[in-house]
Amino acid sequence: MKKFILILTVLLLGISAFGADMEPVLNNTKLFYSPKSNLFSINKPNAGDISLSKKTSTGTGNYSIYSFSDNNESMMLGSDYEFLFNGRLIACHNAELKIYELIYNGGNFEEKKLTDEQIKEIFPNVEIIKISQFNDDKKLTIKKRFMEKKDFLLLNDTKEYFHKYSFHPQSVKFSPVGGLFKASSIGKITFSHFGEDKYTIYVKNDFRKKD
C-alpha cells in the first residue's frame, strides 16, 4: 500500500510540474484510438475506435504490452512508462533514455522517435542535455540561476543502454520519465547502475544577467 501511494504521489507531482495535459497510462488501463481524429483517450469510446488494454510484462524489463480487445492480438512496446499528451500516446524508453510516440499508420501501430523540438513541446520548461555532452571521464557541468529550481531532461544520443540506472540523490527525481530530474541546489548528481558506470553531473549557479 505504501509503495502504491509513493508511485501515485510521484505521478501527480510529475503531472503538476508539466500541466494537466499529461495523463499517465497505468497498468490495466483501457485506451481507445480514433482513426478519424488520430487521438487516444482513456475510457471514452466512440464508434469506430480501436480498443487497447495495457498490461506490464513480467521479468526485469517490465515493458508495456497493449492488447487489442477485438482479436486478442498484442504488441510489446520498448517503453515501460507511457502517458497521454493532448491525445497523443507518448512512450518513454527509460532504459534507453529516449522518448517515442505511438503512431497509427493505417493498419498497425508503430513507435516513432521524437525529435528534440517535439520533446520540448511536451516539456517546455526543461533544459535538454545529452549523453554525448559528457566528457571522457563521464562528467558534465550544468548551470541554473541562484535560488532557482531547474528541470533537466537527460536524453541518450548514443548506442549506450541504461537499464536499472538511477539518480543520486533520489530527491532529484519527481517523475517516472527516466531522464527527467530537478536541480534545486548546487552540488553533485550521479547517474549510475548501482554505483557502477557512473555519470557525474555538477550543478553550478549561473550569475550572468538574463538577456
Coordinates of C-alpha atoms in Angstrom, one line a residue:
M1 CA 0.0 0.0 0.0
K2 CA 2.8 2.4 0.9
K3 CA 4.5 1.6 -2.4
F4 CA 1.3 2.4 -4.4
I5 CA 0.9 5.7 -2.6
L6 CA 4.5 6.6 -3.3
I7 CA 4.1 5.8 -7.0
L8 CA 0.9 7.8 -7.2
T9 CA 2.5 10.8 -5.5
V10 CA 5.4 10.8 -8.0
L11 CA 2.9 10.6 -10.9
L12 CA 0.9 13.5 -9.5
L13 CA 4.0 15.6 -8.9
G14 CA 5.1 15.0 -12.5
I15 CA 1.7 16.0 -13.9
S16 CA 1.5 19.2 -11.8
A17 CA 5.0 20.2 -12.9
F18 CA 4.2 20.0 -16.6
G19 CA 0.5 20.7 -16.7
A20 CA -2.8 18.8 -16.7
D21 CA -2.3 17.8 -20.4
M22 CA -0.4 14.8 -19.2
E23 CA -2.4 11.7 -18.2
P24 CA -0.4 8.6 -17.1
V25 CA -1.4 5.2 -18.6
L26 CA -1.3 2.8 -15.8
N27 CA -1.5 -1.0 -15.8
N28 CA -4.9 -2.4 -16.8
T29 CA -5.9 0.9 -18.4
K30 CA -8.2 0.7 -21.4
L31 CA -7.3 3.0 -24.3
F32 CA -9.3 4.0 -27.3
Y33 CA -7.8 5.3 -30.5
S34 CA -9.8 7.2 -33.1
P35 CA -8.5 6.7 -36.6
K36 CA -10.8 9.6 -37.6
S37 CA -9.2 12.2 -35.2
N38 CA -5.8 10.4 -34.7
L39 CA -6.2 10.8 -31.0
F40 CA -6.1 8.4 -28.0
S41 CA -8.4 8.6 -25.0
I42 CA -8.9 6.8 -21.7
N43 CA -12.3 5.2 -21.1
K44 CA -14.0 7.4 -23.7
P45 CA -15.0 5.1 -26.5
N46 CA -16.7 6.3 -29.7
A47 CA -18.0 4.4 -32.7
G48 CA -15.1 3.1 -34.9
D49 CA -12.5 3.4 -32.2
I50 CA -9.7 0.8 -31.8
S51 CA -9.7 -0.5 -28.3
L52 CA -6.5 -1.5 -26.5
S53 CA -5.7 -2.7 -23.0
K54 CA -2.4 -2.2 -21.2
K55 CA -0.5 -4.8 -19.3
T56 CA 3.0 -4.8 -17.9
S57 CA 5.3 -7.7 -18.8
T58 CA 6.9 -9.9 -16.1
G59 CA 10.6 -10.1 -15.6
T60 CA 13.2 -7.4 -15.2
G61 CA 12.3 -5.3 -18.2
N62 CA 8.7 -4.5 -17.2
Y63 CA 7.8 -3.4 -20.8
S64 CA 4.4 -2.4 -21.7
I65 CA 2.1 -4.7 -23.7
Y66 CA -1.0 -3.4 -25.4
S67 CA -3.7 -6.0 -26.4
F68 CA -6.4 -5.4 -28.9
S69 CA -9.8 -6.3 -27.5
D70 CA -11.3 -7.3 -30.9
N71 CA -8.8 -10.0 -31.9
N72 CA -6.8 -10.7 -28.7
E73 CA -3.5 -9.8 -30.6
S74 CA -1.0 -7.8 -28.6
M75 CA 2.1 -5.7 -29.2
M76 CA 5.0 -5.0 -26.9
L77 CA 6.5 -1.6 -26.8
G78 CA 10.1 -0.7 -26.0
S79 CA 8.8 1.5 -23.1
D80 CA 8.0 1.0 -19.5
Y81 CA 6.0 4.2 -19.0
E82 CA 3.5 5.9 -21.2
F83 CA 1.3 9.0 -20.9
L84 CA -1.3 10.8 -23.0
F85 CA -0.4 14.3 -24.1
N86 CA -3.1 16.2 -25.9
G87 CA -4.5 12.8 -27.2
R88 CA -1.0 11.6 -28.2
L89 CA 0.4 8.4 -26.7
I90 CA 4.0 9.2 -25.5
A91 CA 6.2 6.2 -24.8
C92 CA 9.2 6.6 -22.5
H93 CA 12.0 4.1 -23.2
N94 CA 13.6 4.7 -19.8
A95 CA 16.3 2.1 -20.2
E96 CA 17.4 3.9 -23.4
L97 CA 16.7 7.5 -22.2
K98 CA 14.7 8.0 -25.4
I99 CA 11.1 9.1 -26.0
Y100 CA 8.8 7.9 -28.7
E101 CA 5.2 8.4 -29.8
L102 CA 2.8 5.6 -30.8
I103 CA 1.6 6.3 -34.4
Y104 CA -1.1 4.5 -36.4
N105 CA -0.1 4.0 -40.0
G106 CA -3.5 2.9 -41.2
G107 CA -3.0 -0.8 -40.5
N108 CA -0.7 -1.1 -37.5
F109 CA 0.7 0.9 -34.6
E110 CA 4.4 1.8 -34.6
E111 CA 6.7 3.7 -32.4
K112 CA 8.3 6.9 -33.8
K113 CA 11.2 8.5 -32.0
L114 CA 10.5 12.1 -31.1
T115 CA 12.8 15.0 -32.1
D116 CA 14.1 17.4 -29.6
E117 CA 11.6 20.0 -30.8
Q118 CA 8.7 17.6 -30.2
I119 CA 10.0 16.8 -26.8
K120 CA 10.3 20.5 -25.9
E121 CA 6.6 20.8 -26.9
I122 CA 5.8 18.3 -24.2
F123 CA 8.3 19.5 -21.7
P124 CA 8.6 23.3 -22.4
N125 CA 10.3 24.2 -19.1
V126 CA 13.2 21.7 -19.2
E127 CA 16.7 22.0 -20.5
I128 CA 17.7 19.0 -22.6
I129 CA 21.2 17.6 -22.0
K130 CA 22.7 14.6 -23.9
I131 CA 24.9 11.7 -23.0
S132 CA 27.3 12.8 -25.7
Q133 CA 27.9 16.1 -23.8
F134 CA 29.7 14.2 -21.0
N135 CA 33.5 14.3 -21.3
D136 CA 35.7 11.2 -21.5
D137 CA 35.5 10.9 -17.7
K138 CA 31.7 10.9 -17.9
K139 CA 31.4 14.3 -16.2
L140 CA 29.2 17.3 -17.2
T141 CA 28.6 20.7 -15.7
I142 CA 25.2 22.3 -15.8
K143 CA 24.1 25.7 -14.6
K144 CA 21.0 27.2 -13.1
R145 CA 20.1 30.6 -11.6
F146 CA 20.8 31.3 -8.0
M147 CA 17.9 30.1 -5.8
E148 CA 16.3 28.6 -8.9
K149 CA 14.9 25.1 -9.1
K150 CA 15.5 24.0 -12.7
D151 CA 14.3 20.9 -14.5
F152 CA 16.6 19.0 -16.8
L153 CA 16.0 16.1 -19.2
L154 CA 18.8 13.7 -19.9
L155 CA 18.5 12.1 -23.3
N156 CA 20.6 9.4 -24.9
D157 CA 22.1 10.2 -28.3
T158 CA 24.5 7.2 -28.3
K159 CA 24.3 3.4 -28.6
E160 CA 24.6 3.0 -24.8
Y161 CA 21.9 1.3 -22.7
F162 CA 20.9 2.3 -19.2
H163 CA 18.8 -0.5 -17.7
K164 CA 18.4 -0.1 -14.0
Y165 CA 20.3 3.1 -13.8
S166 CA 19.2 5.7 -11.3
F167 CA 20.0 9.2 -10.0
H168 CA 21.5 10.0 -6.7
P169 CA 20.4 11.7 -4.6
Q170 CA 17.0 10.2 -5.2
S171 CA 15.3 13.5 -4.2
V172 CA 16.1 15.0 -7.7
K173 CA 13.6 12.6 -9.2
F174 CA 10.0 13.7 -9.4
S175 CA 8.6 11.9 -12.5
P176 CA 8.6 8.3 -14.0
V177 CA 10.2 9.8 -17.1
G178 CA 13.6 8.2 -16.8
G179 CA 15.9 11.1 -17.6
L180 CA 13.9 13.9 -16.0
F181 CA 15.3 15.4 -12.8
K182 CA 15.3 18.7 -10.9
A183 CA 18.4 20.6 -9.8
S184 CA 17.4 22.6 -6.7
S185 CA 20.8 23.4 -5.4
I186 CA 24.5 23.4 -6.4
G187 CA 26.4 20.2 -5.9
K188 CA 26.8 16.8 -7.5
I189 CA 24.3 14.5 -9.0
T190 CA 25.2 11.0 -10.2
F191 CA 23.5 8.7 -12.7
S192 CA 24.7 5.1 -12.4
H193 CA 24.0 1.4 -12.3
F194 CA 24.1 0.7 -8.6
G195 CA 27.1 2.9 -8.2
E196 CA 28.9 1.4 -11.2
D197 CA 29.5 3.1 -14.6
K198 CA 28.9 6.4 -13.0
Y199 CA 27.9 9.6 -14.9
T200 CA 28.6 12.7 -12.8
I201 CA 26.7 16.0 -13.2
Y202 CA 28.0 19.1 -11.4
V203 CA 25.4 21.7 -10.7
K204 CA 26.6 25.3 -10.5
N205 CA 25.0 28.7 -10.2
D206 CA 24.8 31.0 -13.2
F207 CA 25.2 34.6 -12.2
R208 CA 25.1 36.1 -15.7
K209 CA 22.4 38.6 -16.4
K210 CA 19.5 37.4 -18.4
D211 CA 19.2 38.7 -22.0

